[in-house]
Coordinates of C-alpha atoms and ligand atoms in Angstrom, one line a residue:
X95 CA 0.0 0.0 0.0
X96 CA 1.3 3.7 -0.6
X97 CA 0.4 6.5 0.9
X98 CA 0.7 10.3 -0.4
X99 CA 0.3 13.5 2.1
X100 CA 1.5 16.9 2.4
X101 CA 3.9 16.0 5.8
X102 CA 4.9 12.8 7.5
X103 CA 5.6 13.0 11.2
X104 CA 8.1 10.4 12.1
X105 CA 7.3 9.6 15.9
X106 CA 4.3 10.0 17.6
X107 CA 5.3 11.0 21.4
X108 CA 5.4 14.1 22.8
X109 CA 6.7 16.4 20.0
X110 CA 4.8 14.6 16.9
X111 CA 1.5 14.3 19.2
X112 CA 2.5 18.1 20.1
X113 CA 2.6 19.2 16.7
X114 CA -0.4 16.9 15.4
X115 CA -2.4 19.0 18.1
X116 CA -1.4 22.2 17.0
X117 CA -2.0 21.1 13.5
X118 CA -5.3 20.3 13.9
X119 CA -6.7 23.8 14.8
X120 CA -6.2 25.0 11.5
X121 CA -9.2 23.4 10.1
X122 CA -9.1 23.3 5.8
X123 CA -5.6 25.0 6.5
X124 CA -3.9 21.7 8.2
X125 CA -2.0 20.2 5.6
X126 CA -2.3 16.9 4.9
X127 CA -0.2 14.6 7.9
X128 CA 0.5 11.5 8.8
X129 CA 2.2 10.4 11.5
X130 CA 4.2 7.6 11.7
X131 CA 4.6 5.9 15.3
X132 CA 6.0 2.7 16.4
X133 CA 3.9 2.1 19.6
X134 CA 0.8 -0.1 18.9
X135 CA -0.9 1.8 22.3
X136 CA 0.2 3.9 25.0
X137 CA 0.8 3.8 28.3
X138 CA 1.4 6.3 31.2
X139 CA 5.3 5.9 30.8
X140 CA 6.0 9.7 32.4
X141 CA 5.7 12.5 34.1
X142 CA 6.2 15.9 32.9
X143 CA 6.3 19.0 35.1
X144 CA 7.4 22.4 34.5
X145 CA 7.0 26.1 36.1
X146 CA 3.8 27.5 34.6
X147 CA 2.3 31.1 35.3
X148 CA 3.1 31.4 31.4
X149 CA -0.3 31.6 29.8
X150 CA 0.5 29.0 28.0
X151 CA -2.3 26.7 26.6
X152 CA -0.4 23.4 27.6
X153 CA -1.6 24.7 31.2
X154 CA -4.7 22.7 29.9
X155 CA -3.2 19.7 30.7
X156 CA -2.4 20.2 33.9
X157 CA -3.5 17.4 36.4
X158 CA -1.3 18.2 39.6
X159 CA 0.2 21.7 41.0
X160 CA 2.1 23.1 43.4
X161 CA 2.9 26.4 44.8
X162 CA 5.9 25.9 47.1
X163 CA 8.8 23.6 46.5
X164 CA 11.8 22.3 48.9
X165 CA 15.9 22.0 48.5
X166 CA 17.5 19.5 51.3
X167 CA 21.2 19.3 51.8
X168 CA 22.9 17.7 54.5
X169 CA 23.3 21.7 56.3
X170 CA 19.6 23.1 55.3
X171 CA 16.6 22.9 54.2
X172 CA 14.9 26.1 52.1
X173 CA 11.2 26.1 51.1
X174 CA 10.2 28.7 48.9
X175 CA 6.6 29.8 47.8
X176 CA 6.0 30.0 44.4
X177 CA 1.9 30.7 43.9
X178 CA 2.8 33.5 40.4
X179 CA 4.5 30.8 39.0
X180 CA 3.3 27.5 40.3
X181 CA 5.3 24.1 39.5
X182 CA 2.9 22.3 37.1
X183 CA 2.2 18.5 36.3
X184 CA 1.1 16.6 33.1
X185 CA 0.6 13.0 33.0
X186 CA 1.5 11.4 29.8
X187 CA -1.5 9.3 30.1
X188 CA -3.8 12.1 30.1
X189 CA -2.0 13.9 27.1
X190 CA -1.7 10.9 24.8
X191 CA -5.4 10.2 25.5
X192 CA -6.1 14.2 24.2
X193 CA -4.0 13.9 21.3
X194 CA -5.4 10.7 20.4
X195 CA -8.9 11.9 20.6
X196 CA -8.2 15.8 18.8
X197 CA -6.0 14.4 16.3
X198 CA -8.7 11.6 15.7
X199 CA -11.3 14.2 15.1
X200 CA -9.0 16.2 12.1
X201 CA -10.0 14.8 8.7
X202 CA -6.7 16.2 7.6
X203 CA -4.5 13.9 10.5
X204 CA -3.9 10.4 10.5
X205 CA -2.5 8.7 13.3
X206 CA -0.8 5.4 12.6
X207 CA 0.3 3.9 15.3
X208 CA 2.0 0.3 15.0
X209 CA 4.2 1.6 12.3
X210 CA 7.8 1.3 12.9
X211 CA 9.9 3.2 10.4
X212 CA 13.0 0.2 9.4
X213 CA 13.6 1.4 6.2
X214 CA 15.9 3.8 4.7
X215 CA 14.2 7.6 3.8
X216 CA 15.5 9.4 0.7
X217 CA 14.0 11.6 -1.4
X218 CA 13.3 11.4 -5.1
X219 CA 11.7 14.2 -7.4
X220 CA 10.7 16.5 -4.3
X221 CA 9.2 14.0 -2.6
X222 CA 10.5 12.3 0.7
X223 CA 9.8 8.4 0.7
X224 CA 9.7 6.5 4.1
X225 CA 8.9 2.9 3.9
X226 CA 7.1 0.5 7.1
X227 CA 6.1 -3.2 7.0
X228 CA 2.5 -1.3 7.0
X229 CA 3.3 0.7 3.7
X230 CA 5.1 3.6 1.5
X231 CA 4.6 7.0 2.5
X232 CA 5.4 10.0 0.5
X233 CA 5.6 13.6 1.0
X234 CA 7.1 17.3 0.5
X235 CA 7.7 17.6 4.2
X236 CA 9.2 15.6 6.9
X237 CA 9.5 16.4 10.6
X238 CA 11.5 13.8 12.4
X239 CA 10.9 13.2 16.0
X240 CA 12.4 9.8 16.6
X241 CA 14.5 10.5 19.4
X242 CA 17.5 8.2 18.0
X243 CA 17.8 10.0 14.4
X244 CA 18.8 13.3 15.9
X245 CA 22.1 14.6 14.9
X246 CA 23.7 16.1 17.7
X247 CA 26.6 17.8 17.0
X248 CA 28.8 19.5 19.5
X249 CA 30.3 22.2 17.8
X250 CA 33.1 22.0 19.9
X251 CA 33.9 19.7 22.7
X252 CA 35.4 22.0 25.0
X253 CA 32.7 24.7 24.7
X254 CA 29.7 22.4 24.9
X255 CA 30.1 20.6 28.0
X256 CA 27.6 17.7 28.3
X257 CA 25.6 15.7 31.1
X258 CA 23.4 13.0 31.2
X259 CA 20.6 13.4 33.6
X260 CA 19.4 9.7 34.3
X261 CA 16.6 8.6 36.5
X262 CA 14.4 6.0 38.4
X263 CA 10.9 7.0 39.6
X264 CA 8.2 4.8 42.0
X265 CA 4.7 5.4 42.3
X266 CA 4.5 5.1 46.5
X267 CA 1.2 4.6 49.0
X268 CA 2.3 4.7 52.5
X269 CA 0.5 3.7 55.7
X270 CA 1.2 6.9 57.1
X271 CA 0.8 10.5 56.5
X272 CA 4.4 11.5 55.5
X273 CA 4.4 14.2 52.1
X274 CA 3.1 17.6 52.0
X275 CA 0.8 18.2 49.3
X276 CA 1.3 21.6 48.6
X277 CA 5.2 20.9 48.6
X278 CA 7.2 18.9 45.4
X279 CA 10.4 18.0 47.3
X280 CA 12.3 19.3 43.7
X281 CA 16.4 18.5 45.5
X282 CA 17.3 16.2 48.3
X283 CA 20.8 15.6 48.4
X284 CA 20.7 12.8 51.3
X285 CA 22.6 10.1 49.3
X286 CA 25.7 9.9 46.9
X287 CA 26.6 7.8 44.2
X288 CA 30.2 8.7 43.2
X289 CA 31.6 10.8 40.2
X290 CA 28.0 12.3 39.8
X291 CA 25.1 14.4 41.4
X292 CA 22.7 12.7 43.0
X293 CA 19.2 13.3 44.7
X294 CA 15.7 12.4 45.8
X295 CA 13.1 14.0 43.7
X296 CA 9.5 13.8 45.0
X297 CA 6.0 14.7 43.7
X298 CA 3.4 14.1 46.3
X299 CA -0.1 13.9 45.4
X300 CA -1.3 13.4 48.8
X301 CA -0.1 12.8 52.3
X302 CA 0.3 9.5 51.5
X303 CA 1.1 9.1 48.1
X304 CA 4.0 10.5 45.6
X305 CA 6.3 9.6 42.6
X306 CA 9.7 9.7 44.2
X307 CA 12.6 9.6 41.6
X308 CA 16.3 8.9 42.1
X309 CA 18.3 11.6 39.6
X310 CA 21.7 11.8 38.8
X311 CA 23.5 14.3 36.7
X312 CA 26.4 12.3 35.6
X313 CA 29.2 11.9 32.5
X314 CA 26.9 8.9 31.0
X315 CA 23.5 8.1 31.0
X316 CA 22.5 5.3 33.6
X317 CA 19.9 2.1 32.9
X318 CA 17.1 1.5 35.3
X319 CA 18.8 -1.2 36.9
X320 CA 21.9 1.1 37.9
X321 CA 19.5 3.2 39.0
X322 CA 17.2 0.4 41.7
X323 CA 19.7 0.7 44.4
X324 CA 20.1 4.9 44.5
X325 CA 16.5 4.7 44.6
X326 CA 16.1 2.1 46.9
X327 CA 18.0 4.2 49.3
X328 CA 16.7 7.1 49.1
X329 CA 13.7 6.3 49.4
X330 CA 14.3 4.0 52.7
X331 CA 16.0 7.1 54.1
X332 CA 12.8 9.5 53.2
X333 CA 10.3 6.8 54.3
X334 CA 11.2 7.6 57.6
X335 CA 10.8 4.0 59.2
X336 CA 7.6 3.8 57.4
X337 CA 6.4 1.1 55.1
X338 CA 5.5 1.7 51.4
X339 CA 3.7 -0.3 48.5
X340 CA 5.3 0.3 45.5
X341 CA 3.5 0.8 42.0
X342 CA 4.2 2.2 39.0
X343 CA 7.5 2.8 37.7
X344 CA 9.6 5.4 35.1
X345 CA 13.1 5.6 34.4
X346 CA 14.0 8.4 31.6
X347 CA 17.4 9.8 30.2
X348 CA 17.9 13.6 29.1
X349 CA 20.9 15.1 27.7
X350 CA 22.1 18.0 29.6
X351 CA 24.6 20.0 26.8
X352 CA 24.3 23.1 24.4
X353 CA 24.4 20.8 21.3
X354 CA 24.5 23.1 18.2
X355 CA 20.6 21.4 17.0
X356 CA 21.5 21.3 12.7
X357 CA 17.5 20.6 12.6
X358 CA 18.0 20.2 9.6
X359 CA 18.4 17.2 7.4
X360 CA 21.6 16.9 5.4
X361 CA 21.4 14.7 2.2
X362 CA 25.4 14.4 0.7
X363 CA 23.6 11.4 -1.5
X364 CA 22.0 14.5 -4.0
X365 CA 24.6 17.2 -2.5
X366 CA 21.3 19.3 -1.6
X367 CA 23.1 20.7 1.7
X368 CA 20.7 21.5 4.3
X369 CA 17.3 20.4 3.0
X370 CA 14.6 22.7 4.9
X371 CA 12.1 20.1 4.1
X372 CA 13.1 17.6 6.5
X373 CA 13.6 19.1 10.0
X374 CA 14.8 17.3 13.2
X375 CA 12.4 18.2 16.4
X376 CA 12.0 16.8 19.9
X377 CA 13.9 16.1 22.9
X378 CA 17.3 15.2 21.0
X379 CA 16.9 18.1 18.5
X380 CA 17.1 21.3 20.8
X381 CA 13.7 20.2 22.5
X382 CA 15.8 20.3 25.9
X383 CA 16.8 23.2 27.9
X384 CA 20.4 22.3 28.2
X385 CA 21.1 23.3 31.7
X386 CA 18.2 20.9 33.2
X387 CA 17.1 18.9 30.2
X388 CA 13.5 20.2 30.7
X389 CA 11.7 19.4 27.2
X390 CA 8.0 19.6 27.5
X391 CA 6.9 23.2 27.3
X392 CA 9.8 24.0 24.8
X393 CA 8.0 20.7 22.6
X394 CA 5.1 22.6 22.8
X395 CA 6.0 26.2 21.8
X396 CA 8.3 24.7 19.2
X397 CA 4.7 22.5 18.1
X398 CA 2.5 25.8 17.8
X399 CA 5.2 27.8 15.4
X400 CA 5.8 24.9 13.3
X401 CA 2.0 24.0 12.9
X402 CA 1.6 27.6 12.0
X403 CA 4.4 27.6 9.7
X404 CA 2.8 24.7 8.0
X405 CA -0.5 25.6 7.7
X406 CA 0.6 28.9 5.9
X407 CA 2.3 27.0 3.2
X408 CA 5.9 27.5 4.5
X409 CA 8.6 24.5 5.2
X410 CA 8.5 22.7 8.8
X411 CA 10.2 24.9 11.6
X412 CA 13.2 23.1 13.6
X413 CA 13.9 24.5 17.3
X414 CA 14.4 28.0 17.6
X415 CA 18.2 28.8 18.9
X416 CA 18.7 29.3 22.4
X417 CA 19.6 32.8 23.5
X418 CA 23.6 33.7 23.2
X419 CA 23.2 34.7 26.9
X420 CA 21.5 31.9 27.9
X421 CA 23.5 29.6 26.1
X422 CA 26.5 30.8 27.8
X423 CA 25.2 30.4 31.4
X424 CA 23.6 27.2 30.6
X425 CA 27.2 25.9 29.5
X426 CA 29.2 28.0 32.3
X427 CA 26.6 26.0 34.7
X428 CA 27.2 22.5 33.4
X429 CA 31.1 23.1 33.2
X430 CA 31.1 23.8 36.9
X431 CA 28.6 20.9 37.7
X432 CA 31.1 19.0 35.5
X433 CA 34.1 19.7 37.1
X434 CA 33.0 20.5 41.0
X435 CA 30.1 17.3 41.8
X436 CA 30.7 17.9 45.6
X437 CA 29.6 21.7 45.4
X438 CA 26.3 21.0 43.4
X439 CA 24.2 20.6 47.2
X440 CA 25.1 24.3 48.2
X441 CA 25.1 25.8 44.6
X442 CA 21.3 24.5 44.6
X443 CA 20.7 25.7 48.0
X444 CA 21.9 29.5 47.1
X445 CA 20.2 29.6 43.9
X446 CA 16.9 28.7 45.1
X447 CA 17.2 30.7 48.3
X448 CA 18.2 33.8 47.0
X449 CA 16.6 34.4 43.8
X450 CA 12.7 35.1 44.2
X451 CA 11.2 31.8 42.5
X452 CA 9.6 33.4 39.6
X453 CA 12.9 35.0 38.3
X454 CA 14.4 31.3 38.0
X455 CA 11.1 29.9 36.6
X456 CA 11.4 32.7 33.8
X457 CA 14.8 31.7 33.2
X458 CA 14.2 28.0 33.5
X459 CA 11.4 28.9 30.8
X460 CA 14.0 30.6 28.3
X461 CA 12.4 33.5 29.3
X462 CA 14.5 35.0 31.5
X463 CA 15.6 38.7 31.9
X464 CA 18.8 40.8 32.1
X465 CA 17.9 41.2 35.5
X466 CA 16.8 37.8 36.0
X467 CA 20.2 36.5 34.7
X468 CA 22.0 39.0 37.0
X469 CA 20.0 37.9 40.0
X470 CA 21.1 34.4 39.2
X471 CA 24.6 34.8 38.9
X472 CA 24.8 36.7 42.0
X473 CA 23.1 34.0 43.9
X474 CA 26.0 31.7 43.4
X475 CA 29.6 31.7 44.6
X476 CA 32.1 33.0 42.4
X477 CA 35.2 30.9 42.9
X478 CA 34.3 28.0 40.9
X479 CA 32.9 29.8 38.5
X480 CA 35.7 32.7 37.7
X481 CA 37.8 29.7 38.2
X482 CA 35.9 28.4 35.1
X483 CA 36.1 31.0 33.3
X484 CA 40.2 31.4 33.6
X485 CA 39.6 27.5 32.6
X486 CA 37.9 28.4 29.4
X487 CA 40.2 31.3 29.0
X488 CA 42.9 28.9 29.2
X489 CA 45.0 30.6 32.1
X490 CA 45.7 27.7 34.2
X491 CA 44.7 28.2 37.4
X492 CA 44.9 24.9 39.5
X493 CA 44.2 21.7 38.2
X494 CA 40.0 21.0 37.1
X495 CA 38.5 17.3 37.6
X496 CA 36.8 17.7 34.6
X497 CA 34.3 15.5 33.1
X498 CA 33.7 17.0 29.8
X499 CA 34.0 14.7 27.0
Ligands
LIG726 C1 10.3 9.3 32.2 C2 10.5 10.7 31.6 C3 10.1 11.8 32.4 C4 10.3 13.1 31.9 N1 10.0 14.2 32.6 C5 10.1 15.4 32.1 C6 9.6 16.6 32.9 O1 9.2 16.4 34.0 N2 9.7 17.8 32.3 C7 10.2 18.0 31.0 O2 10.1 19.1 30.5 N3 10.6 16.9 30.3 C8 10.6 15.7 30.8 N4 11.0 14.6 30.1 C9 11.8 14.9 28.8 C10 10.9 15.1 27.6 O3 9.9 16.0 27.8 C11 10.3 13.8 27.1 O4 11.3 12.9 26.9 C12 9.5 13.9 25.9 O5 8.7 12.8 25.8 C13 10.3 14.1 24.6 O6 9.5 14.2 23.5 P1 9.9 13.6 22.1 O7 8.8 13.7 21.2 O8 11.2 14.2 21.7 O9 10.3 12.0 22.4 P2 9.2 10.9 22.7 O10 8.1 11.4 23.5 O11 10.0 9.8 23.3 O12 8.6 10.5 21.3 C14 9.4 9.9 20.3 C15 8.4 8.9 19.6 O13 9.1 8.3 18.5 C16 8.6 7.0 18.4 N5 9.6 6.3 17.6 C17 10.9 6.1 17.8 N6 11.5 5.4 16.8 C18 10.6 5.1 15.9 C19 10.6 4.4 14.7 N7 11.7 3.9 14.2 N8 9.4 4.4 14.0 C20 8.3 4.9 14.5 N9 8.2 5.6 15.7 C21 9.4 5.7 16.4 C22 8.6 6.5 19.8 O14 7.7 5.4 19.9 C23 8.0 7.7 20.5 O15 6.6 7.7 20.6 C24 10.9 13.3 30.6 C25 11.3 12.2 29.9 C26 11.1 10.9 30.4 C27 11.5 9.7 29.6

C-alpha cells in the first residue's frame, strides 16, 4: 500500500503528538499529515512538570500543581513559595489520550500507530519516501521526532560541556501521612553515588502518596537497573521507618549539553546541503533546555510555530536557537557541575534561596531577563565559577577534575 500526504511525522510521542495537536486547529488549513509511530498503544510511561504562570495553553493539561517547593542538603533545608509561577504536572496518560482523541477528530491527521519506520528515507523528485512493513509513504515535508535520528553535533567539545541526567521514579502509598501536598520535594541531596550528582526528587499527590525519583547528573547516562539501588536508598531514608507499597515505575534519560541542534536534514547522496524540508524536532533536536534537560513546554512552543508555519504554506520549523546569553550560562553551569560534583548541594541551596522563584522559573522557561540573569549569577559563589572562566580562558589556574567529554 502507498500513501501520499503533504507532511509525514516520524514519531508520535510528545513532540509529533505536540505538533499533530497544533495542526489540527487550523481546520481546511492543516496540511495533509500523517504520523508515523512505532507504539501499537500507549501507556502512562511519564511525568512531565514544568514552572507554569506562562499563559500558556499546555496549562490545559495540567492534572497536579504546586505552589511551594523544597531544596535538602545535608546543612539546610529552604522552602520557597511560588503561587505567580506554580510548578505544574502533566501525565502522559492524560496527554496521549487528548492527542489521540483531537487528532482523531482532524480529517486532515492520521495517526498510525504500530508503524515502525526500518527502512531507509530518501528523497526522489521533491518528494521524501519513508517505507514501514505497514506501507510507503510519501511527502514534501518531513519532521522527524524519533528520538534516536537526531544529529547532535557539538560544535566543539570543550565549549559544549555535556551531562546526562538519568533517572528512576516509583509510584508510593504509605500507611502513614508523610508528604506535603502543597510541597514537590524538587532537591534532596541525602545520598551519593560517586563521580555524579545525585538526589531524591518527590511529587506528592497526597499525604500519602507521591512519585519519588532517584536523579543523577552524571558523564553517562545510567539504565534503570543502575539506578534500583540509588532509589532504593533514598527512598528508605525519606520513608522515615515507614512502610510503602510500591506501583508504578519510570526511568528516563535527558541530555544536559548546548548541542548546536542542525535541525536540519543533510542529504550528501544528491549534495542538496541542508534540505529545509526535512527538520529534526524533539527532545534530542534542541527540545531540551540544556542546563536541566527540561523538554515539554519547549516541545510545545516549538509544536505551535511549526504548525503555524505549515498551515501557511511554509517549510516545517526546527527548534528555535537558544539565546547567546542563555546559552552561555547554561554551559558556564554544566562546566562547573562537570568539574566540582561535591559543590552541586550548596550551589542548589543558594540559587533557590536567593533568587525570588519566579525570576528562575522565567529563566528555566528561556524566558529569562537581564535582570533575571543577574540575580542568578549573583546567587551563586564566584570561585568556581571565575575559576571556570580562567579554565575556558585557558590561564591555568589549578588543576580542574573535569568530566567533559
Ligand atoms: C520518564 C520521563 C520523564 C520526563 N519528565 C520530564 C519533565 O518532568 N519535564 C520535562 O520538561 N521533560 C521531561 N522529560 C523529557 C521530555 O519532555 C520527554 O522525553 C518527551 O517525551 C520528549 O518528546 P519527544 O517527542 O522528543 O520524544 P518521545 O516522547 O520519546 O517521542 C518519540 C516517539 O518516536 C517514536 N519512535 C521512535 N523510533 C521510531 C521508529 N523507528 N518508528 C516509529 N516511531 C518511532 C517513539 O515510539 C515515540 O513515541 C521526561 C522524559 C522521560 C523519559
Amino acid at each position: 500500500m502507498s500513501f501520499h500526504s503533504d507532511l509525514i511525522i516520524l514519531g508520535g510521542g510528545c513532540a509529533g503528538l505536540s505538533l499533530g495537536m497544533n495542526l489540527s486547529k487550523f481546520g481546511e488549513h492543516t496540511p495533509k499529515t500523517t504520523i508515523l509511530e512505532g507504539r501499537t498503544h500507549y501507556t502512562n510511561d511519564r511525568t512531565w512538570c514544568f514552572w507554569g504562570g506562562f499563559g500558556s495553553d499546555s496549562e490545559e493539561f495540567v492534572t497536579h500543581r504546586w505552589e511551594s517547593f523544597s531544596i535538602t542538603t545535608s546543612k539546610a533545608r529552604v522552602t520557597r513559595h511560588c503561587k505567580e509561577t506554580p510548578y505544574l504536572m502533566v501525565s502522559s496518560q492524560d496527554f496521549y489520550q487528548t492527542a489521540q482523541r483531537l487528532i482523531s477528530e482532524s480529517p486532515r491527521i492520521d495517526l498510525k500507530r504500530g508503524n515502525l519506520i526500518t527502512g531507509e528515507i530518501f528523497k526522489r523528485k521533491g518528494l521524501w519516501h519513508v517505507s514501514t512493513p505497514l506501507g510507503e509513504y510519501s511527502a514534501p515535508w518531513i519532521v522527524d521526532t524519533r528520538p534516536g535520528s537526531s544529529p547532535l553535533v557539538h560544535s566543539s567539545p570543550a565549549s559544549n560541556p555535556m551531562l546526562w541526567q538519568s533517572f528512576l521514579g516509583e509510584e508510593i502509598t504509605t500507611e502513614g501521612d508523610l508528604f506535603d501536598p502543597g510541597c514537590v520535594e524538587l532537591m534532596d541531596f541525602s545520598g551519593s553515588l560517586p563521580e555524579t550528582i545525585l538526589f531524591l526528587y518527590v511529587l506528592p499527590f497526597s499525604k500519602r502518596e507521591a512519585l519519588v525519583e532517584a536523579t543523577v547528573f552524571g558523564p553517562r547516562p545510567l539504565s534503570a537497573e543502575e539506578l534500583a539501588e540509588p532509589l532504593k536508598s533514598l527512598t528508605k531514608n525519606r520513608l522515615q521507618g515507614l512502610h510503602a507499597l510500591s506501583g508504578r515505575s519510570e526511568h528516563g534519560i535527558l541530555p544536559m549539553g548546548t548541542m548546536r541542534n542542525t535541525g536540519q536534514m543533510k542529504q550528501p547522496a544528491e549534495d542538496l546541503g541542508n534540505d529545509p524540508s526535512y527538520v529534526h524536532a524533539g527532545l534530542m533536536a534542541g527540545g531540551a533546555r540544556p542546563s536541566s534537560g527540561y523538554a515539554f513546554q519547549r516541545i510545545w512552543k516549538w509544536s505551535q510555530a511549526c504548525a503555524m508555519a505549515l498551515a501557511t504554506g511554509k517549510p516545517p520549523r526546527p527548534h528555535p536557537h537558544d539565546h547567546p546569553l542563555t546559552r552561555a550560562m547554561d554551559a558556564l553551569f554544566l562546566r562547573v557541575l562537570s568539574s566540582n560534583q561535591e559543590l552541586a548541594p550548596d550551589l542548589f541551596l543558594s540559587l533557590f534561596a536567593k533568587v525570588k522563584p519566579a525570576r528562575v522559573a522565567r529563566f528555566m522557561n528561556d524566558q529569562g531577563t537581564l535582570s533575571d540573569c543577574a540575580a542568578i549569577m549573583a546567587s551563586l559563589p564566584p570561585t568556581p565559577f571565575l575559576l571556570e572562566l580562567a579554565t575556558a580562558a585557558g590561564l591555568p589556574l589549578g588543576k580542574r577534575k573535569s568530566h567533559v567529554p
